[in-house]
Amino acid sequence: MKLIKSKVNRFLIGALCSLFGCFSTLLAQELELQGTVTNTKDVEGIHILNTTSRYNAITNQEGAFSIYANKQDTLFFSSVSYHPTKVVVTDEIIETGTLTVTLKELINELDEVFLGPNLSGNIETDLKNIKTKKLLNFDDVGIPGFKGKPEEKIVPVVPYLGLATAVDLEAMYKHLSGYYKKLRLKRKWEDQNATVANIIHQYGLAFFREAYAIPENRVYDFLLYCIDTSELVNDYKNENFAGVLDVFKTKSKVYVSRLTQTE
């Protein structure tokens, strides 16, 4: 009986050691890489996503970042100023623990400009013939003025009818008719559409396809889904980009799963 117990104990100890050894090996493979984007300008705020493990990072003012990765993981770099770039983690990168990346600058080309037929080439003559109209603004005459986006004010309902004015009665009518409800909804959609457009411009459609398996024709719908079910708008406006990427990571799993079920 003692011999059996001794064999069982040795077996359990051996199994635990093997399991611990495998676990230690897996931990040893994962490394926190110290990286740098070496471009001379616009190196802050570049997003790096490990498409294999879903770890993410953002560069600081010097273009430096740190991210966990294993050998053969793929790092995806995304920025408004540069072309999306993939980097595969090689043995050399793992051995040194460092990564240096130079991104290709994204140049927005202007459309071709055509000169009018009335220009002669003589600068003095052409300047006299060009008619310009300068708009007068508040700064020109030294008086304060509103320079923001003009929007209709939503007037609250007057609590006491005896204090009502013509403006108050108009406001009450608009509340009762549902006009202000539609106006709020319109402004909400305009704000959401602007946020979606800015996010797509900053990250690019390829980022969502490569990082989260979102089809490019579904990115707009996916972002609206994120806005409706998370704090994406607040995180993005407050430049909490780590929170933005966490929303993408969490919501993409649910979205892709539902998308697969409906197709």
Short mmCIF file of C-alpha atoms in Angstrom, two decimals:
data_model
loop_
_atom_site.label_atom_id
_atom_site.label_comp_id
_atom_site.label_asym_id
_atom_site.label_seq_id
_atom_site.Cartn_x
_atom_site.Cartn_y
_atom_site.Cartn_z
CA MET A 1 0.00 0.00 0.00
CA LYS A 2 2.85 2.39 0.90
CA LEU A 3 4.53 1.56 -2.39
CA ILE A 4 1.39 2.50 -4.33
CA LYS A 5 1.06 5.81 -2.44
CA SER A 6 4.70 6.57 -3.08
CA LYS A 7 4.31 5.97 -6.83
CA VAL A 8 1.14 8.12 -6.93
CA ASN A 9 2.92 10.96 -5.10
CA ARG A 10 5.89 10.80 -7.46
CA PHE A 11 3.52 10.83 -10.43
CA LEU A 12 1.64 13.89 -9.12
CA ILE A 13 4.86 15.72 -8.33
CA GLY A 14 6.21 14.93 -11.79
CA ALA A 15 2.99 16.10 -13.45
CA LEU A 16 3.01 19.35 -11.50
CA CYS A 17 6.64 20.00 -12.38
CA SER A 18 5.94 19.38 -16.05
CA LEU A 19 2.93 21.68 -15.96
CA PHE A 20 4.91 24.39 -14.18
CA GLY A 21 7.72 23.99 -16.69
CA CYS A 22 5.33 24.42 -19.62
CA PHE A 23 3.77 27.44 -17.97
CA SER A 24 7.18 28.99 -17.35
CA THR A 25 8.13 28.38 -20.97
CA LEU A 26 5.00 30.15 -22.20
CA LEU A 27 5.71 33.10 -19.94
CA ALA A 28 9.30 33.23 -21.07
CA GLN A 29 8.23 33.45 -24.70
CA GLU A 30 6.20 36.61 -24.11
CA LEU A 31 8.33 39.74 -23.90
CA GLU A 32 7.66 43.41 -23.34
CA LEU A 33 9.25 45.03 -26.36
CA GLN A 34 10.62 48.57 -26.14
CA GLY A 35 10.02 50.26 -29.47
CA THR A 36 10.59 53.58 -31.18
CA VAL A 37 9.11 55.21 -34.28
CA THR A 38 12.05 57.07 -35.81
CA ASN A 39 10.24 59.54 -38.08
CA THR A 40 11.22 63.15 -37.46
CA LYS A 41 7.70 64.54 -37.03
CA ASP A 42 4.20 63.49 -35.96
CA VAL A 43 5.48 60.57 -33.87
CA GLU A 44 3.09 61.06 -30.94
CA GLY A 45 -0.23 59.24 -30.78
CA ILE A 46 0.60 56.46 -33.27
CA HIS A 47 -1.44 53.35 -32.45
CA ILE A 48 0.22 49.92 -32.28
CA LEU A 49 -1.89 46.79 -32.10
CA ASN A 50 -0.64 43.24 -31.65
CA THR A 51 -3.11 41.52 -33.99
CA THR A 52 -2.22 38.13 -32.52
CA SER A 53 -2.64 38.79 -28.78
CA ARG A 54 -4.70 42.02 -29.06
CA TYR A 55 -2.29 43.97 -26.84
CA ASN A 56 -2.17 47.64 -27.84
CA ALA A 57 0.02 50.67 -27.22
CA ILE A 58 0.35 54.35 -28.18
CA THR A 59 3.57 56.25 -28.85
CA ASN A 60 4.60 59.18 -26.63
CA GLN A 61 6.04 62.56 -27.72
CA GLU A 62 9.38 60.94 -28.60
CA GLY A 63 7.76 58.13 -30.58
CA ALA A 64 8.57 55.53 -27.90
CA PHE A 65 6.23 52.71 -26.88
CA SER A 66 6.20 49.34 -25.14
CA ILE A 67 4.06 46.33 -26.00
CA TYR A 68 3.95 42.63 -25.10
CA ALA A 69 4.64 40.23 -27.94
CA ASN A 70 5.76 36.71 -28.83
CA LYS A 71 7.84 35.57 -31.74
CA GLN A 72 5.93 35.67 -35.05
CA ASP A 73 3.30 38.04 -33.65
CA THR A 74 2.21 40.79 -36.05
CA LEU A 75 2.26 44.44 -34.93
CA PHE A 76 0.00 46.83 -36.83
CA PHE A 77 0.92 50.55 -36.86
CA SER A 78 -1.86 53.05 -37.63
CA SER A 79 -1.79 56.85 -37.82
CA VAL A 80 -3.35 59.74 -39.73
CA SER A 81 0.06 60.89 -40.99
CA TYR A 82 1.47 57.52 -42.11
CA HIS A 83 0.55 54.51 -44.21
CA PRO A 84 -0.70 51.50 -42.18
CA THR A 85 2.29 49.23 -41.55
CA LYS A 86 2.69 45.62 -40.40
CA VAL A 87 5.79 44.36 -38.60
CA VAL A 88 6.35 40.67 -37.79
CA VAL A 89 8.24 40.00 -34.54
CA THR A 90 11.40 38.09 -35.51
CA ASP A 91 13.97 36.13 -33.47
CA GLU A 92 16.31 39.13 -33.59
CA ILE A 93 13.64 41.42 -32.14
CA ILE A 94 12.93 38.94 -29.34
CA GLU A 95 16.65 38.57 -28.54
CA THR A 96 17.30 42.32 -28.35
CA GLY A 97 13.94 43.22 -26.81
CA THR A 98 13.83 46.36 -28.94
CA LEU A 99 12.07 47.41 -32.12
CA THR A 100 12.79 50.41 -34.36
CA VAL A 101 10.27 51.34 -37.04
CA THR A 102 10.28 54.03 -39.72
CA LEU A 103 6.83 54.62 -41.20
CA LYS A 104 6.06 55.78 -44.72
CA GLU A 105 4.59 59.27 -44.72
CA LEU A 106 1.07 59.60 -46.07
CA ILE A 107 0.98 62.48 -48.55
CA ASN A 108 -2.40 63.91 -49.50
CA GLU A 109 -2.11 65.02 -53.11
CA LEU A 110 -4.05 68.10 -54.20
CA ASP A 111 -6.25 68.07 -57.25
CA GLU A 112 -4.83 69.67 -60.40
CA VAL A 113 -5.31 73.44 -60.48
CA PHE A 114 -6.32 75.19 -63.72
CA LEU A 115 -5.64 78.90 -64.22
CA GLY A 116 -8.36 81.05 -65.70
CA PRO A 117 -8.11 82.16 -69.35
CA ASN A 118 -7.98 85.88 -68.45
CA LEU A 119 -4.48 85.78 -66.88
CA SER A 120 -1.83 87.37 -69.08
CA GLY A 121 1.27 86.50 -67.12
CA ASN A 122 1.92 90.13 -66.18
CA ILE A 123 1.55 90.15 -62.39
CA GLU A 124 0.81 93.88 -62.09
CA THR A 125 -1.90 93.76 -64.77
CA ASP A 126 -3.44 90.50 -63.53
CA LEU A 127 -3.69 91.77 -59.93
CA LYS A 128 -5.65 94.80 -61.09
CA ASN A 129 -8.06 92.65 -63.09
CA ILE A 130 -8.75 90.16 -60.27
CA LYS A 131 -11.86 91.15 -58.36
CA THR A 132 -11.86 90.20 -54.70
CA LYS A 133 -14.51 90.58 -52.06
CA LYS A 134 -13.43 90.74 -48.45
CA LEU A 135 -16.05 89.79 -45.92
CA LEU A 136 -16.38 92.04 -42.89
CA ASN A 137 -16.13 90.23 -39.55
CA PHE A 138 -16.34 91.20 -35.88
CA ASP A 139 -12.58 91.54 -35.45
CA ASP A 140 -12.35 94.13 -38.24
CA VAL A 141 -14.58 96.60 -36.40
CA GLY A 142 -13.50 95.72 -32.86
CA ILE A 143 -16.82 94.47 -31.46
CA PRO A 144 -17.50 91.07 -29.91
CA GLY A 145 -19.64 88.58 -31.77
CA PHE A 146 -20.65 84.93 -31.82
CA LYS A 147 -18.31 82.79 -33.96
CA GLY A 148 -19.58 79.34 -33.05
CA LYS A 149 -22.03 77.10 -34.83
CA PRO A 150 -25.48 78.76 -34.94
CA GLU A 151 -28.04 76.46 -33.37
CA GLU A 152 -31.62 76.94 -32.30
CA LYS A 153 -31.90 77.15 -28.52
CA ILE A 154 -34.20 74.58 -26.91
CA VAL A 155 -36.29 76.71 -24.54
CA PRO A 156 -37.52 74.98 -21.33
CA VAL A 157 -41.26 74.76 -20.66
CA VAL A 158 -42.52 77.61 -18.38
CA PRO A 159 -43.65 76.08 -15.06
CA TYR A 160 -46.35 78.65 -14.42
CA LEU A 161 -48.80 79.62 -17.10
CA GLY A 162 -49.31 83.05 -15.53
CA LEU A 163 -45.68 83.94 -16.34
CA ALA A 164 -45.87 82.80 -19.95
CA THR A 165 -44.81 85.10 -22.77
CA ALA A 166 -45.15 84.73 -26.53
CA VAL A 167 -41.72 83.06 -26.62
CA ASP A 168 -42.68 80.70 -23.80
CA LEU A 169 -45.91 79.70 -25.53
CA GLU A 170 -44.00 78.97 -28.72
CA ALA A 171 -41.56 76.84 -26.76
CA MET A 172 -44.43 74.97 -25.08
CA TYR A 173 -46.00 74.28 -28.48
CA LYS A 174 -42.70 72.95 -29.81
CA HIS A 175 -42.34 70.66 -26.78
CA LEU A 176 -45.90 69.34 -27.12
CA SER A 177 -45.65 68.84 -30.88
CA GLY A 178 -42.43 66.84 -30.60
CA TYR A 179 -40.39 69.43 -32.52
CA TYR A 180 -37.68 69.70 -29.86
CA LYS A 181 -37.53 65.92 -29.52
CA LYS A 182 -36.76 65.62 -33.24
CA LEU A 183 -34.24 68.49 -32.96
CA ARG A 184 -32.38 66.74 -30.13
CA LEU A 185 -32.34 63.49 -32.10
CA LYS A 186 -31.03 65.33 -35.19
CA ARG A 187 -28.20 66.94 -33.19
CA LYS A 188 -27.36 63.60 -31.59
CA TRP A 189 -27.05 61.95 -35.01
CA GLU A 190 -24.98 64.84 -36.38
CA ASP A 191 -22.58 64.52 -33.44
CA GLN A 192 -22.36 60.74 -33.84
CA ASN A 193 -21.79 60.99 -37.60
CA ALA A 194 -19.00 63.52 -37.05
CA THR A 195 -17.34 61.25 -34.48
CA VAL A 196 -17.58 58.22 -36.78
CA ALA A 197 -16.10 60.18 -39.69
CA ASN A 198 -13.19 61.40 -37.55
CA ILE A 199 -12.46 57.90 -36.22
CA ILE A 200 -12.47 56.38 -39.72
CA HIS A 201 -10.17 59.17 -40.94
CA GLN A 202 -7.75 58.66 -38.05
CA TYR A 203 -7.57 54.85 -38.04
CA GLY A 204 -8.47 53.95 -41.62
CA LEU A 205 -10.76 51.16 -42.85
CA ALA A 206 -7.85 48.71 -43.15
CA PHE A 207 -7.19 49.01 -39.41
CA PHE A 208 -10.61 47.62 -38.49
CA ARG A 209 -10.34 44.86 -41.09
CA GLU A 210 -6.87 43.73 -40.04
CA ALA A 211 -7.23 44.20 -36.28
CA TYR A 212 -10.82 43.18 -35.60
CA ALA A 213 -12.02 41.34 -38.75
CA ILE A 214 -14.65 44.01 -39.44
CA PRO A 215 -15.49 44.15 -43.19
CA GLU A 216 -14.77 47.59 -44.63
CA ASN A 217 -18.38 48.04 -45.72
CA ARG A 218 -19.45 47.39 -42.11
CA VAL A 219 -17.06 49.74 -40.28
CA TYR A 220 -19.54 52.65 -40.19
CA ASP A 221 -22.28 50.42 -38.75
CA PHE A 222 -19.82 48.88 -36.27
CA LEU A 223 -18.80 52.31 -34.95
CA LEU A 224 -22.43 53.36 -34.49
CA TYR A 225 -22.96 50.13 -32.55
CA CYS A 226 -19.97 51.00 -30.34
CA ILE A 227 -21.33 54.51 -29.76
CA ASP A 228 -24.76 53.21 -28.75
CA THR A 229 -23.39 50.62 -26.32
CA SER A 230 -20.31 52.26 -24.77
CA GLU A 231 -18.60 55.52 -23.81
CA LEU A 232 -16.74 55.67 -27.14
CA VAL A 233 -17.68 59.28 -27.91
CA ASN A 234 -16.48 60.57 -24.52
CA ASP A 235 -13.27 58.51 -24.67
CA TYR A 236 -12.49 59.73 -28.18
CA LYS A 237 -13.24 63.40 -27.48
CA ASN A 238 -11.15 63.25 -24.28
CA GLU A 239 -8.29 61.60 -26.25
CA ASN A 240 -8.48 58.47 -24.09
CA PHE A 241 -7.23 56.34 -26.97
CA ALA A 242 -6.48 53.35 -24.76
CA GLY A 243 -10.15 53.34 -23.77
CA VAL A 244 -11.14 53.68 -27.44
CA LEU A 245 -9.11 50.60 -28.37
CA ASP A 246 -10.59 48.67 -25.44
CA VAL A 247 -14.08 49.47 -26.77
CA PHE A 248 -13.08 48.26 -30.25
CA LYS A 249 -11.61 45.05 -28.79
CA THR A 250 -14.65 44.23 -26.62
CA LYS A 251 -17.41 45.21 -29.03
CA SER A 252 -15.81 43.67 -32.13
CA LYS A 253 -16.10 40.17 -30.63
CA VAL A 254 -19.85 40.57 -30.16
CA TYR A 255 -20.35 42.34 -33.49
CA VAL A 256 -18.42 39.81 -35.58
CA SER A 257 -20.19 36.93 -33.84
CA ARG A 258 -23.62 38.39 -34.61
CA LEU A 259 -22.56 39.28 -38.12
CA THR A 260 -21.49 35.69 -38.75
CA GLN A 261 -24.83 34.37 -37.46
CA THR A 262 -26.87 36.61 -39.78
CA GLU A 263 -24.93 35.79 -42.93
#
